[in-house]
Every structure is written in structure tokens, then in C-alpha cells.
mmCIF file of N, CA and C in Angstrom:
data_model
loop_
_atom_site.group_PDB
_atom_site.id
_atom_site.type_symbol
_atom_site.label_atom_id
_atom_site.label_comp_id
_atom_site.label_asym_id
_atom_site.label_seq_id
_atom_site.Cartn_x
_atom_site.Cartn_y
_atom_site.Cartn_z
ATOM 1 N N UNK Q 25 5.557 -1.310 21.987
ATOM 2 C CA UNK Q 25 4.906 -2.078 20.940
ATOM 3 C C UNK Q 25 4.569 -1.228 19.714
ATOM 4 N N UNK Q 26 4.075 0.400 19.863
ATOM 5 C CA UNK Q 26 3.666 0.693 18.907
ATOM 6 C C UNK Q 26 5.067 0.814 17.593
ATOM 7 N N UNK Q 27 6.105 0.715 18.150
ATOM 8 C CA UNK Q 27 7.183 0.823 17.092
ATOM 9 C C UNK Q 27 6.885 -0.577 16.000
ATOM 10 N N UNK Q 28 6.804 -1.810 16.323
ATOM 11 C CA UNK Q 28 6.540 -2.870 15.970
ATOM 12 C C UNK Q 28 5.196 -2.225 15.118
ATOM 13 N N UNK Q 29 4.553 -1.607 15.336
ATOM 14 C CA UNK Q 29 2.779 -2.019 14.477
ATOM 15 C C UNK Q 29 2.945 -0.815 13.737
ATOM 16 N N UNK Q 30 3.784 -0.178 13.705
ATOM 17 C CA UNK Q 30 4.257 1.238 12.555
ATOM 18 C C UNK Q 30 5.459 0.346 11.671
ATOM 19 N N UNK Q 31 6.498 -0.948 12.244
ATOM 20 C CA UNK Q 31 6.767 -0.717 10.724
ATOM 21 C C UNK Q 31 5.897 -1.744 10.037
ATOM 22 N N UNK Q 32 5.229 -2.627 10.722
ATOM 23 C CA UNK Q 32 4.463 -3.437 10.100
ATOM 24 C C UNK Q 32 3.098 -2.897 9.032
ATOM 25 N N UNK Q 33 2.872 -1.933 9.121
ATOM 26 C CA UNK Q 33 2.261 -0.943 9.003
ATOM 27 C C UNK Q 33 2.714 -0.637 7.559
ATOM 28 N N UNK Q 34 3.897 -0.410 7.564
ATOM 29 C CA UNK Q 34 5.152 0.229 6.247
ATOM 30 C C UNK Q 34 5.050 -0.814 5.605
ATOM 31 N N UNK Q 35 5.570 -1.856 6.133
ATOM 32 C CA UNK Q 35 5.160 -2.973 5.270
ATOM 33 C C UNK Q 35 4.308 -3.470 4.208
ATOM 34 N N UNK Q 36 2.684 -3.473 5.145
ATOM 35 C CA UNK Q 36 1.679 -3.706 4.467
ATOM 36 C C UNK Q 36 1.379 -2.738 3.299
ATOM 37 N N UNK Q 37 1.680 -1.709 3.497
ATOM 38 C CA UNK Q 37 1.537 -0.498 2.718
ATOM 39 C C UNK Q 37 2.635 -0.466 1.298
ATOM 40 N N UNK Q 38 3.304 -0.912 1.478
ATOM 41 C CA UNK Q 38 4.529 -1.108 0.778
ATOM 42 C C UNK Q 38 4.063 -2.002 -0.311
ATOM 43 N N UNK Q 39 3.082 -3.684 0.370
ATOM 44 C CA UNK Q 39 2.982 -4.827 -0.119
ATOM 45 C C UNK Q 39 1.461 -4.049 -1.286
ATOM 46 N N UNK Q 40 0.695 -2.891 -0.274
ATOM 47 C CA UNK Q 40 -0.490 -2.343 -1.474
ATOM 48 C C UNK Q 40 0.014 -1.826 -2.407
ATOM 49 N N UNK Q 41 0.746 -1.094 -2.580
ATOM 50 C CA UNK Q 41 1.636 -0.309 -3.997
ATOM 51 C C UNK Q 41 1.626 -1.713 -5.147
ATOM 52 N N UNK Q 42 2.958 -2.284 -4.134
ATOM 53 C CA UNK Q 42 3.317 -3.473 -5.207
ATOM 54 C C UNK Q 42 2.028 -4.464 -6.032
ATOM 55 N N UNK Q 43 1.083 -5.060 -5.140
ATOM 56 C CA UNK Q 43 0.252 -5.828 -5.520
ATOM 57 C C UNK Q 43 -1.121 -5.132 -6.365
ATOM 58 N N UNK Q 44 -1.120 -3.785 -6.359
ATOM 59 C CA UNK Q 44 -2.034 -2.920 -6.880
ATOM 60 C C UNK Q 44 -1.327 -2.909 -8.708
ATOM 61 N N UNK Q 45 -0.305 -2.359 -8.764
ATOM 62 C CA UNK Q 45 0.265 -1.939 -10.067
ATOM 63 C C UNK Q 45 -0.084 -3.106 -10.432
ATOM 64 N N UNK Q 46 0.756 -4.296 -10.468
ATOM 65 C CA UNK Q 46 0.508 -5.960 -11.272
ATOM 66 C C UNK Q 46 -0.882 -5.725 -11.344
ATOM 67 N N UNK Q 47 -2.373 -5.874 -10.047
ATOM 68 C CA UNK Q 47 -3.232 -5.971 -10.259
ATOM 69 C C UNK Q 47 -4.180 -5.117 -11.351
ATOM 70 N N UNK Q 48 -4.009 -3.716 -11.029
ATOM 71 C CA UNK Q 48 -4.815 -2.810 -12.283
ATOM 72 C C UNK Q 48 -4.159 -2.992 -13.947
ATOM 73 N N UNK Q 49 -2.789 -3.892 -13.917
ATOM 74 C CA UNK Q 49 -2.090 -3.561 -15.431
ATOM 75 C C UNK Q 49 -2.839 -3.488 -16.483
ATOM 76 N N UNK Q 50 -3.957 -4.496 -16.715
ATOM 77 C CA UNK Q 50 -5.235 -4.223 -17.565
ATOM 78 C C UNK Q 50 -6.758 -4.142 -17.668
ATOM 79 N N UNK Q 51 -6.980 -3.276 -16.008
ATOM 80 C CA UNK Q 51 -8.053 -3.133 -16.361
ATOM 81 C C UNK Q 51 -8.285 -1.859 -15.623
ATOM 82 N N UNK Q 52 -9.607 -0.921 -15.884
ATOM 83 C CA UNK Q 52 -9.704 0.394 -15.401
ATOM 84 C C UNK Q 52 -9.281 0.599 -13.792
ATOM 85 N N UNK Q 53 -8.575 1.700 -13.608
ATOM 86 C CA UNK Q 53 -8.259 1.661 -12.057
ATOM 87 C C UNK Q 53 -9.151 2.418 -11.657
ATOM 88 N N UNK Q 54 -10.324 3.175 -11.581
ATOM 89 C CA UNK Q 54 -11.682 3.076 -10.642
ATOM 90 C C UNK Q 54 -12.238 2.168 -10.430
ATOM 91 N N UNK Q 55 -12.664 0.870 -11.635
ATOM 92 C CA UNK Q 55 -13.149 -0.599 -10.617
ATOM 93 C C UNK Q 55 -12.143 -0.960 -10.038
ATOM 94 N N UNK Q 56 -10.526 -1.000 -10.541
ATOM 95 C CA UNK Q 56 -9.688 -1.616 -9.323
ATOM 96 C C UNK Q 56 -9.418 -1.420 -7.919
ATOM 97 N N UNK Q 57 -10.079 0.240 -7.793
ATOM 98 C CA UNK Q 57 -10.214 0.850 -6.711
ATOM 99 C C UNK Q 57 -11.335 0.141 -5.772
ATOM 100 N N UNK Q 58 -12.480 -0.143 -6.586
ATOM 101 C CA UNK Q 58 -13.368 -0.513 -5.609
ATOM 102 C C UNK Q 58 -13.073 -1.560 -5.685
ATOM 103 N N UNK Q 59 -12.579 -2.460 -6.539
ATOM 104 C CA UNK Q 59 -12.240 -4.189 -5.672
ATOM 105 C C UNK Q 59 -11.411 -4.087 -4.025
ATOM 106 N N UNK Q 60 -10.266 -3.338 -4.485
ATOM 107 C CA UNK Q 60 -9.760 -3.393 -3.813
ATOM 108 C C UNK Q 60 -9.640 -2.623 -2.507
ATOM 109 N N UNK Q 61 -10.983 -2.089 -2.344
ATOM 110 C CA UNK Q 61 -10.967 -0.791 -1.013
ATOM 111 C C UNK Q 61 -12.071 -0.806 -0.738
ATOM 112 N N UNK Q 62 -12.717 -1.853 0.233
ATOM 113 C CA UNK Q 62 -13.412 -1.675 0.751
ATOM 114 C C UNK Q 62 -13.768 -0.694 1.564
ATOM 115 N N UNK Q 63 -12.852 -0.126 2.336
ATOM 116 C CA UNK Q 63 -13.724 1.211 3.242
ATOM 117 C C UNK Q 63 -14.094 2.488 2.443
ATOM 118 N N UNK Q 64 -13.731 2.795 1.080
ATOM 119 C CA UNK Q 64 -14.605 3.334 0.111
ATOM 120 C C UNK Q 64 -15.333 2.608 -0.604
ATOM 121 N N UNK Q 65 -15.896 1.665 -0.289
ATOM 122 C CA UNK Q 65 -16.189 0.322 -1.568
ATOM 123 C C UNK Q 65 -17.757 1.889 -1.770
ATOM 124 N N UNK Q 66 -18.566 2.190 -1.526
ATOM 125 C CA UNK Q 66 -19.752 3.152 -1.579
ATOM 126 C C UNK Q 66 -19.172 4.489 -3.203
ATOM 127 N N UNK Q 67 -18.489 4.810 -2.650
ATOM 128 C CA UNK Q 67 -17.664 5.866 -3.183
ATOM 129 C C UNK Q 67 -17.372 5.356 -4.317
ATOM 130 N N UNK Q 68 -16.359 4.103 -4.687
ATOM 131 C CA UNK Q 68 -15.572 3.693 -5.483
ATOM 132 C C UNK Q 68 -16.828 3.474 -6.628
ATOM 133 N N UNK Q 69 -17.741 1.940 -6.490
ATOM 134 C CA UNK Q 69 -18.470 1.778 -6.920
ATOM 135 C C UNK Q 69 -19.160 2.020 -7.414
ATOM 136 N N UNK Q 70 -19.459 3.409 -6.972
ATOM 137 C CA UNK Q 70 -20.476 4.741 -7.234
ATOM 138 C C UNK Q 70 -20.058 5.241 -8.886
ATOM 139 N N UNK Q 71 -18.427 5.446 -8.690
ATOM 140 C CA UNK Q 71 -17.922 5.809 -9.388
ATOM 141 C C UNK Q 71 -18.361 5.026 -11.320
ATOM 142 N N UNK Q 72 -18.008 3.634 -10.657
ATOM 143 C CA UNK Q 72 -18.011 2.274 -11.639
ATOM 144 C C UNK Q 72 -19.334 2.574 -12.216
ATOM 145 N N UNK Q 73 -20.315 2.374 -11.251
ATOM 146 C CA UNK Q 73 -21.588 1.981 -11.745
ATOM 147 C C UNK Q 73 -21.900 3.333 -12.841
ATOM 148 N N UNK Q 74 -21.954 4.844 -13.038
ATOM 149 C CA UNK Q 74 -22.265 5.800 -13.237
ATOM 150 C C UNK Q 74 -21.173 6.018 -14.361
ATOM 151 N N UNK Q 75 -20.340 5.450 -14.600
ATOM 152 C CA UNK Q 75 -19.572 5.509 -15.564
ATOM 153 C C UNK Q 75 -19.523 5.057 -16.648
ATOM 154 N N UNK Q 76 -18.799 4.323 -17.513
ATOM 155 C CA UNK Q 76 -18.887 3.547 -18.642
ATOM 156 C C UNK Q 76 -17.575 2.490 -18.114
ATOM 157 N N UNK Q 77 -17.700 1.837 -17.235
ATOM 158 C CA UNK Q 77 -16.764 0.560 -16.981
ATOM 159 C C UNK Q 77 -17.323 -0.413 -16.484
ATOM 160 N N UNK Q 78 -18.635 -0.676 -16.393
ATOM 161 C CA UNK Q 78 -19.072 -1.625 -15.717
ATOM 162 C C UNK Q 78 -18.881 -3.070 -16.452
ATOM 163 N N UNK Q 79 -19.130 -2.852 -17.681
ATOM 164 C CA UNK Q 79 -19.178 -3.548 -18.770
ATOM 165 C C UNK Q 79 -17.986 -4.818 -18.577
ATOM 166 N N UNK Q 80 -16.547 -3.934 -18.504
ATOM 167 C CA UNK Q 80 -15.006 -4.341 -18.183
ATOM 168 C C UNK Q 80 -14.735 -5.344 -17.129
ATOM 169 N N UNK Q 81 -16.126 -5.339 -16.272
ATOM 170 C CA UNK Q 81 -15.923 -6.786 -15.318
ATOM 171 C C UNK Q 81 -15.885 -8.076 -15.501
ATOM 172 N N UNK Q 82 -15.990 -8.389 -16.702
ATOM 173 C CA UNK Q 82 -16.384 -9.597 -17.003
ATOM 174 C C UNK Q 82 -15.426 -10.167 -17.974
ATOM 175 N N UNK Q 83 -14.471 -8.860 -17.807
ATOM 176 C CA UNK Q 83 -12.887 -9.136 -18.939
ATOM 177 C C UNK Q 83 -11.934 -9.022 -17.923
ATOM 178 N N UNK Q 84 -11.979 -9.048 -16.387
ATOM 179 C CA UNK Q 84 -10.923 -9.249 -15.366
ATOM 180 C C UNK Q 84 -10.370 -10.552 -15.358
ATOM 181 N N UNK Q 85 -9.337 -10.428 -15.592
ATOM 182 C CA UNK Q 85 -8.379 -11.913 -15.789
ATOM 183 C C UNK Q 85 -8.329 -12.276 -14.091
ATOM 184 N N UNK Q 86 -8.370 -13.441 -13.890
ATOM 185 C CA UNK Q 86 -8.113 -14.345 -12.661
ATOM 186 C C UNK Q 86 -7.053 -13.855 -11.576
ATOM 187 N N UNK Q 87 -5.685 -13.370 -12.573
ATOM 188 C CA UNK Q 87 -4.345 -12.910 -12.101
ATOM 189 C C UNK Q 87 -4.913 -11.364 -11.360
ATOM 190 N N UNK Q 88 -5.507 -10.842 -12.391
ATOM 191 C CA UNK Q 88 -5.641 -9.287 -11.566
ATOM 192 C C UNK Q 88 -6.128 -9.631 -10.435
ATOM 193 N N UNK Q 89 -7.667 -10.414 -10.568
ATOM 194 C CA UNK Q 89 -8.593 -10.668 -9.622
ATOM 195 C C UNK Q 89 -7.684 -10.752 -7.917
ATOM 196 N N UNK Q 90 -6.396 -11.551 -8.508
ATOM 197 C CA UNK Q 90 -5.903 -12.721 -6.886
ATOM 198 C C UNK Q 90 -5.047 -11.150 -6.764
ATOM 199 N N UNK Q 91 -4.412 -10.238 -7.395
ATOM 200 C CA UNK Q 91 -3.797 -9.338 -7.024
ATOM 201 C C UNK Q 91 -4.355 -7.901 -6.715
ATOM 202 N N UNK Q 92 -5.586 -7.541 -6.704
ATOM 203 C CA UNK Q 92 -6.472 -6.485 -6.349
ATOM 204 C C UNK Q 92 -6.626 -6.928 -5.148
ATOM 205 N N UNK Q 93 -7.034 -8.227 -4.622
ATOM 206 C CA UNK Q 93 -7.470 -8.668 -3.371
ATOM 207 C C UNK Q 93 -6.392 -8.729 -2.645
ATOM 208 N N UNK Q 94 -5.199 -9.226 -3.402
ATOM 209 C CA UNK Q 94 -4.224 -9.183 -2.074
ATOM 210 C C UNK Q 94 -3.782 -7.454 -2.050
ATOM 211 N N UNK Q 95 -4.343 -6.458 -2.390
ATOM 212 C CA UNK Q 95 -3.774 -5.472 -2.673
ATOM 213 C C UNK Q 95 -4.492 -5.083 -1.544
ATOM 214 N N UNK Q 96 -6.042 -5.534 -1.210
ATOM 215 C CA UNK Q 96 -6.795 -5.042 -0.234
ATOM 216 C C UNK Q 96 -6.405 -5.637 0.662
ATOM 217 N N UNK Q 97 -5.936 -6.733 0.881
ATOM 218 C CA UNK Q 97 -5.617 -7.387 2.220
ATOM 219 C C UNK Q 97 -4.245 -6.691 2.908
ATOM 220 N N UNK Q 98 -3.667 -6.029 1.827
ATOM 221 C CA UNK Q 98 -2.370 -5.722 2.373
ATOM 222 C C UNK Q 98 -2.808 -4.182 3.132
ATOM 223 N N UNK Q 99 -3.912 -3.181 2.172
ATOM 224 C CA UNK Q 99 -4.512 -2.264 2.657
ATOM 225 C C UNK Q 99 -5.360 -2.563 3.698
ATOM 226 N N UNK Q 100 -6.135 -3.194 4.510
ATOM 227 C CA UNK Q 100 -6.458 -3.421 5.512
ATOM 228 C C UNK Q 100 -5.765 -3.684 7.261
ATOM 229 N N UNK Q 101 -4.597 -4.334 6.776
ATOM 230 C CA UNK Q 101 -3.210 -4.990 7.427
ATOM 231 C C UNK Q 101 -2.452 -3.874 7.653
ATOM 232 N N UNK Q 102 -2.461 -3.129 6.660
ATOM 233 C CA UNK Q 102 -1.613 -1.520 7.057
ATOM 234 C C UNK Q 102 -2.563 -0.755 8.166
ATOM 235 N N UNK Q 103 -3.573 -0.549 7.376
ATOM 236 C CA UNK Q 103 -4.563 0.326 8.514
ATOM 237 C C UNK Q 103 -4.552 -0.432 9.948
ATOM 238 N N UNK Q 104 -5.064 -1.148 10.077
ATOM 239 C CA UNK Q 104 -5.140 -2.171 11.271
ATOM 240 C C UNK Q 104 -3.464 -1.913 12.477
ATOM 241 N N UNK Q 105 -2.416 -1.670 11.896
ATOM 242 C CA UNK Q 105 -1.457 -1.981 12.485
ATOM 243 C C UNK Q 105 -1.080 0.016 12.652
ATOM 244 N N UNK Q 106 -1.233 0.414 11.905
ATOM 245 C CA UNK Q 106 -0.838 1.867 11.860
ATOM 246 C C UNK Q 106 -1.818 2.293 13.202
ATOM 247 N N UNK Q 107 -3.362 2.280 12.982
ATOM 248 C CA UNK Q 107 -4.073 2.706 14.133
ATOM 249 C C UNK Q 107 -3.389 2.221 15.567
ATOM 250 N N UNK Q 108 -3.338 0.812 15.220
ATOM 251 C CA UNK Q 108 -2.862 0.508 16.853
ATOM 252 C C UNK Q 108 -1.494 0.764 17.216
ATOM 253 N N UNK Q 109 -0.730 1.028 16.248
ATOM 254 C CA UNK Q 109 0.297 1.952 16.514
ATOM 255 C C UNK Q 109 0.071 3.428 17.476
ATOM 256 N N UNK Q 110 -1.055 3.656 16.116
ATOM 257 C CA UNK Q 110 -1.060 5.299 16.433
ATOM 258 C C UNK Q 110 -1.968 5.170 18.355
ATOM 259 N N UNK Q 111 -2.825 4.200 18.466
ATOM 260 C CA UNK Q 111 -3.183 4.163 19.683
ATOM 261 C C UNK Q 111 -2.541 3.892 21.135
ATOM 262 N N UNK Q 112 -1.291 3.150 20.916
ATOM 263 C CA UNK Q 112 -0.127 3.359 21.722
ATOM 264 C C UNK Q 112 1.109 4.611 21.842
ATOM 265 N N UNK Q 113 1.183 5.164 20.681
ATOM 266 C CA UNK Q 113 2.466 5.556 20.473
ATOM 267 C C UNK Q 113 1.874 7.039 20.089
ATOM 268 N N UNK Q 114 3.048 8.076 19.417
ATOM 269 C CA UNK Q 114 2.695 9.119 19.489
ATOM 270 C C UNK Q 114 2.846 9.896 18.155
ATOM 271 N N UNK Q 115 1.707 10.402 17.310
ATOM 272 C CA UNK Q 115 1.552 10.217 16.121
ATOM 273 C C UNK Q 115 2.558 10.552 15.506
ATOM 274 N N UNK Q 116 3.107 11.896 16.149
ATOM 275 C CA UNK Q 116 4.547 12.477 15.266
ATOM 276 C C UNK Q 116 5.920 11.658 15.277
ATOM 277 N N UNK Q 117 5.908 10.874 16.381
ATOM 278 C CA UNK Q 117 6.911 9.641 15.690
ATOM 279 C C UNK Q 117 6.232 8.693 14.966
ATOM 280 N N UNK Q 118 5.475 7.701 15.202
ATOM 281 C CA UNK Q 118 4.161 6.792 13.992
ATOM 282 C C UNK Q 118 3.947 7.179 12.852
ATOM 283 N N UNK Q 119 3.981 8.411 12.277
ATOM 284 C CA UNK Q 119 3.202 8.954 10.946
ATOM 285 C C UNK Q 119 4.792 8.674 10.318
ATOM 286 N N UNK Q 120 5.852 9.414 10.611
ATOM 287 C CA UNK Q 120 7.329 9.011 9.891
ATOM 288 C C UNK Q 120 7.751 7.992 9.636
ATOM 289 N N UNK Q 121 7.365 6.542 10.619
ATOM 290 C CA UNK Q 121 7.838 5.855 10.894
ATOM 291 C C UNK Q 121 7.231 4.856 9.693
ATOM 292 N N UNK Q 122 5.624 4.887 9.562
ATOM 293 C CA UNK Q 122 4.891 4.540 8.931
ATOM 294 C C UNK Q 122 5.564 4.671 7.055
ATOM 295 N N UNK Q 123 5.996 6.183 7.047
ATOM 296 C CA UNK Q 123 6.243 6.445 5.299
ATOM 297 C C UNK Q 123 7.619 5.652 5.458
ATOM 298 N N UNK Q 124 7.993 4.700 6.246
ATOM 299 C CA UNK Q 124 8.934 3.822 5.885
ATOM 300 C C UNK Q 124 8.083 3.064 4.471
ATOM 301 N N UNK Q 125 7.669 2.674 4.218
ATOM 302 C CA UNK Q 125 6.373 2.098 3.051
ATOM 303 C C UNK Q 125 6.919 2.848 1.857
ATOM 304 N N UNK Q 126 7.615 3.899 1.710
ATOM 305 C CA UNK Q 126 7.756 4.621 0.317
ATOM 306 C C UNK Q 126 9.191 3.374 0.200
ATOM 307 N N UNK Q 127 10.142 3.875 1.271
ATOM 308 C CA UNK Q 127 11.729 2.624 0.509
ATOM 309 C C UNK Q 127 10.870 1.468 0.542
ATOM 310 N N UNK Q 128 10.151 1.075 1.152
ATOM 311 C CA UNK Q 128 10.129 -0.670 1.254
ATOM 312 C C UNK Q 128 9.120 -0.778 0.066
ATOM 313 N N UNK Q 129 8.292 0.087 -0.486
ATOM 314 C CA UNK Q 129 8.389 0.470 -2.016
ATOM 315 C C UNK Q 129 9.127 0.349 -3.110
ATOM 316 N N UNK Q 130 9.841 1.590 -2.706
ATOM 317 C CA UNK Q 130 10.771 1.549 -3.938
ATOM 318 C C UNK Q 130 12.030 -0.119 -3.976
ATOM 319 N N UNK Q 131 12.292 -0.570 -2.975
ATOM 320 C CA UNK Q 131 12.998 -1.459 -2.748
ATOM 321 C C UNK Q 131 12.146 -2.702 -3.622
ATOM 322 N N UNK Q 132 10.770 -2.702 -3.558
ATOM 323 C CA UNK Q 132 9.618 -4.060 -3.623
ATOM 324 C C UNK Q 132 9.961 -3.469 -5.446
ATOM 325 N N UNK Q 133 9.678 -2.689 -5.451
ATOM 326 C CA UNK Q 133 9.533 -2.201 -7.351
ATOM 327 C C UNK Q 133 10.519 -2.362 -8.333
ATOM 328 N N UNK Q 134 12.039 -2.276 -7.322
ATOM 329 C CA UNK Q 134 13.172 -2.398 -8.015
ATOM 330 C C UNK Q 134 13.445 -4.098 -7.964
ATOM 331 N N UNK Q 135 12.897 -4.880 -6.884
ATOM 332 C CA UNK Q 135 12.984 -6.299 -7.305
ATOM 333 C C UNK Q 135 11.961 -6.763 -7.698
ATOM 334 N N UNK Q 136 10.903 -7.128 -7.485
ATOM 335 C CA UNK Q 136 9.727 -7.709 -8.065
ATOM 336 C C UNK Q 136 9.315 -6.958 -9.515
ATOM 337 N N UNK Q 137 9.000 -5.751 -9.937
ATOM 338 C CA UNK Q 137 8.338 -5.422 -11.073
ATOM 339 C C UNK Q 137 9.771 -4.685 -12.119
ATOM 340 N N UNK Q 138 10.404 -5.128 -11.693
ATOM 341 C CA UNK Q 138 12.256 -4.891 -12.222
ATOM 342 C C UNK Q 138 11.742 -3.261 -12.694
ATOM 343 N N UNK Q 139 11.925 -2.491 -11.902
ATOM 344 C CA UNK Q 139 11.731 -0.913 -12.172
ATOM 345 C C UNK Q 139 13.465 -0.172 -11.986
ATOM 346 N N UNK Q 140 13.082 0.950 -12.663
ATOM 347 C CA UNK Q 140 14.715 1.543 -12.554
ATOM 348 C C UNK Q 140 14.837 1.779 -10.909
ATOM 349 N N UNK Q 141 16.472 2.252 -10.748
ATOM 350 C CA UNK Q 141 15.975 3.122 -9.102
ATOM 351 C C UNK Q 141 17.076 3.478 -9.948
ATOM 352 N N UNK Q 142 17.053 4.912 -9.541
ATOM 353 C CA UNK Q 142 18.564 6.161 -10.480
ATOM 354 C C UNK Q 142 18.926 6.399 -8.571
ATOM 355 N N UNK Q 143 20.033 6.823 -9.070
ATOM 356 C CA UNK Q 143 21.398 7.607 -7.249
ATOM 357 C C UNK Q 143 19.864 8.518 -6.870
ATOM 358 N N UNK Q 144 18.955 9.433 -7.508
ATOM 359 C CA UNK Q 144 18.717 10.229 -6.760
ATOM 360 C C UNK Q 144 17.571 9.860 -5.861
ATOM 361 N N UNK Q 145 17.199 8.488 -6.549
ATOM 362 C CA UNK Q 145 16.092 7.435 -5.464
ATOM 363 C C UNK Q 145 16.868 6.947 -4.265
ATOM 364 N N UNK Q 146 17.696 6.429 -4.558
ATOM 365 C CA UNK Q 146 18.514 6.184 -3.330
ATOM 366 C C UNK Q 146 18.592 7.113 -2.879
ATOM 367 N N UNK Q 147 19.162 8.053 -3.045
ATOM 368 C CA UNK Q 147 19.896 9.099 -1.721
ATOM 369 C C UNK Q 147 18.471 9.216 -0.910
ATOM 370 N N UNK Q 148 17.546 9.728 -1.697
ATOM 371 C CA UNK Q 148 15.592 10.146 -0.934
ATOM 372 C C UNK Q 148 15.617 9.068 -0.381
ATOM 373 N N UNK Q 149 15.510 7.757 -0.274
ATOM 374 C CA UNK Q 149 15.127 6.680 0.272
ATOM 375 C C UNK Q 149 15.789 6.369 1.853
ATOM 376 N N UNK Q 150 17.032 6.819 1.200
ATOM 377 C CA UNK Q 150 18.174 6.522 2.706
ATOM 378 C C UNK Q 150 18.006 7.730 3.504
ATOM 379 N N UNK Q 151 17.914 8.967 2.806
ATOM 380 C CA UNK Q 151 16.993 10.030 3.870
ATOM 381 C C UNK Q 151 16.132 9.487 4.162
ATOM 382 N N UNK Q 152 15.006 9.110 4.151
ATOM 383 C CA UNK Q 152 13.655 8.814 4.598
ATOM 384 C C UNK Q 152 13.920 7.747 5.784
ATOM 385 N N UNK Q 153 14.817 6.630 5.203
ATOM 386 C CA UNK Q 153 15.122 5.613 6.187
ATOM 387 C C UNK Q 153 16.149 6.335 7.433
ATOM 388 N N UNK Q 154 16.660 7.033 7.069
ATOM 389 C CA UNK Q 154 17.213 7.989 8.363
ATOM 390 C C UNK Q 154 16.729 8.769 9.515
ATOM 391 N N UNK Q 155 15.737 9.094 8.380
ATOM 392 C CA UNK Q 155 14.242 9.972 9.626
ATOM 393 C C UNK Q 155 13.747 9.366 10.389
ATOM 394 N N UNK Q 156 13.303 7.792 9.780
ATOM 395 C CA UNK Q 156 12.506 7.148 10.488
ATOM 396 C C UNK Q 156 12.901 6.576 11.861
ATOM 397 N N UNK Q 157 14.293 6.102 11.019
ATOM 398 C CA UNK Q 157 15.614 5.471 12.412
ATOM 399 C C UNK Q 157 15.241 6.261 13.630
ATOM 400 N N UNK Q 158 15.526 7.555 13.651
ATOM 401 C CA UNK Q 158 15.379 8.742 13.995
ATOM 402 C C UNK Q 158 14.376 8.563 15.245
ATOM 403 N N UNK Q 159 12.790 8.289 14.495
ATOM 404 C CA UNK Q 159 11.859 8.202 15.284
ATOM 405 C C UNK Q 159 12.332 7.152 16.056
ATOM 406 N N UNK Q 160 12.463 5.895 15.687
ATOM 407 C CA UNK Q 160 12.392 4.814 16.238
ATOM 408 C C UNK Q 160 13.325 4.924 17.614
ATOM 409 N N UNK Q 161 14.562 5.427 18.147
ATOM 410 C CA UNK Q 161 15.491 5.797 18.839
ATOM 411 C C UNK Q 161 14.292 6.646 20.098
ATOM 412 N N UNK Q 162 14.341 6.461 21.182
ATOM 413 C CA UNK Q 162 13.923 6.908 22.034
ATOM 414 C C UNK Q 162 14.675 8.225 22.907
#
């Protein structure tokens, strides 16, 4: 099972990248941090309040709002599935298996936020997806 909750894991992690960039596009990324991260929400906040951005909350467009949150939901969904990965399975295959999340990244960036990918993203990507294969193979 833990192979299943490592790539799901990649996934979710994959889905925080993507839904974070759209979400912070216009507004400070230390409050976007604490919208969206609760298990630093102390830390983050800390940050906000002591700063000069507090002000900027009340100019968060609706769109960021629904995409910071799904940015946290996707960061929660990663953690959640990576641990119980990592609680079945064995970290040094899980932790590789997991940075599957960088291609399913770069893959999410090159279709959804139409980003370049140049040969030398690919080639890194299909290494990475090779390693992971790697783990996954018993």
C-alpha cells in the first residue's frame, strides 16, 4: 500500500505548486503562506501581523482566496498520504518516490499555467521519473 500513498502524495504536492502560483499572483506571498499552511499558520501569521501586509487582506480577490485554499488542501492531502506511506513503507524508497511531485509539476505548469519546458526539463524529469520507477520495482 505504501507505494499507492507515495504517489498520491506526488500528486497532492504537485496540485500545491500549481494552485499556489495562480493563488499568490497578486498578493504578498507571506500572507499567502499563512492562508495557506496551516501547520505554520503561528509562524506565518506572525510574520503578516509584524510586518506591513496586513493592510493587503482586504484587497484578496475571491479567485486567489478559492486557490490558496485549494493550495492548502492539496498541502494537507500530500502530508497525510506521504506519512502513511512513510509509516508502511521504507523511507529511502518513499522520499524518491514522493519527488515524483517535481514532473507531475513540471507536467501541471506546462499545461495549465502554459509555462515553457526546454529538452533540458525533460531529460531531468524522465531521470527523476526513472528513479522513482526504480523505487517502485521491488
Amino acid at each position: 500500500m505504501w507505494k499507492y500513498y507515495a504517489l498520491l502524495s506526488a500528486l497532492f504536492a504537485a496540485l500545491t505548486a500549481i494552485f499556489a502560483k495562480i493563488g499568490v499572483k497578486d498578493i504578498n506571498s507571506d500572507l499567502a503562506t499563512a492562508i495557506r499552511t496551516s501547520v505554520i499558520l503561528v509562524i506565518t501569521w506572525g510574520i503578516v501581523l509584524f510586518g506591513t501586509h496586513m493592510g493587503e487582506i482586504k484587497d484578496i480577490s475571491r479567485h486567489a482566496w478559492v486557490f490558496l485554499a485549494l493550495s492548502g488542501i492539496a498541502t494537507g492531502l500530500s502530508w497525510l498520504f506521504y506519512f502513511k506511506a512513510l509509516q508502511s513503507g521504507e523511507v529511502s524508497r518513499v522520499a524518491p518516490i514522493d519527488k515524483l511531485s517535481v514532473v507531475i509539476t513540471i507536467f501541471l505548469s506546462f499545461i495549465l499555467l502554459k509555462e515553457p519546458v526546454s529538452l533540458k526539463v525533460i531529460i531531468g524529469a524522465l531521470l527523476i521519473t526513472g528513479g522513482s520507477v526504480l523505487m517502485l520495482i521491488k
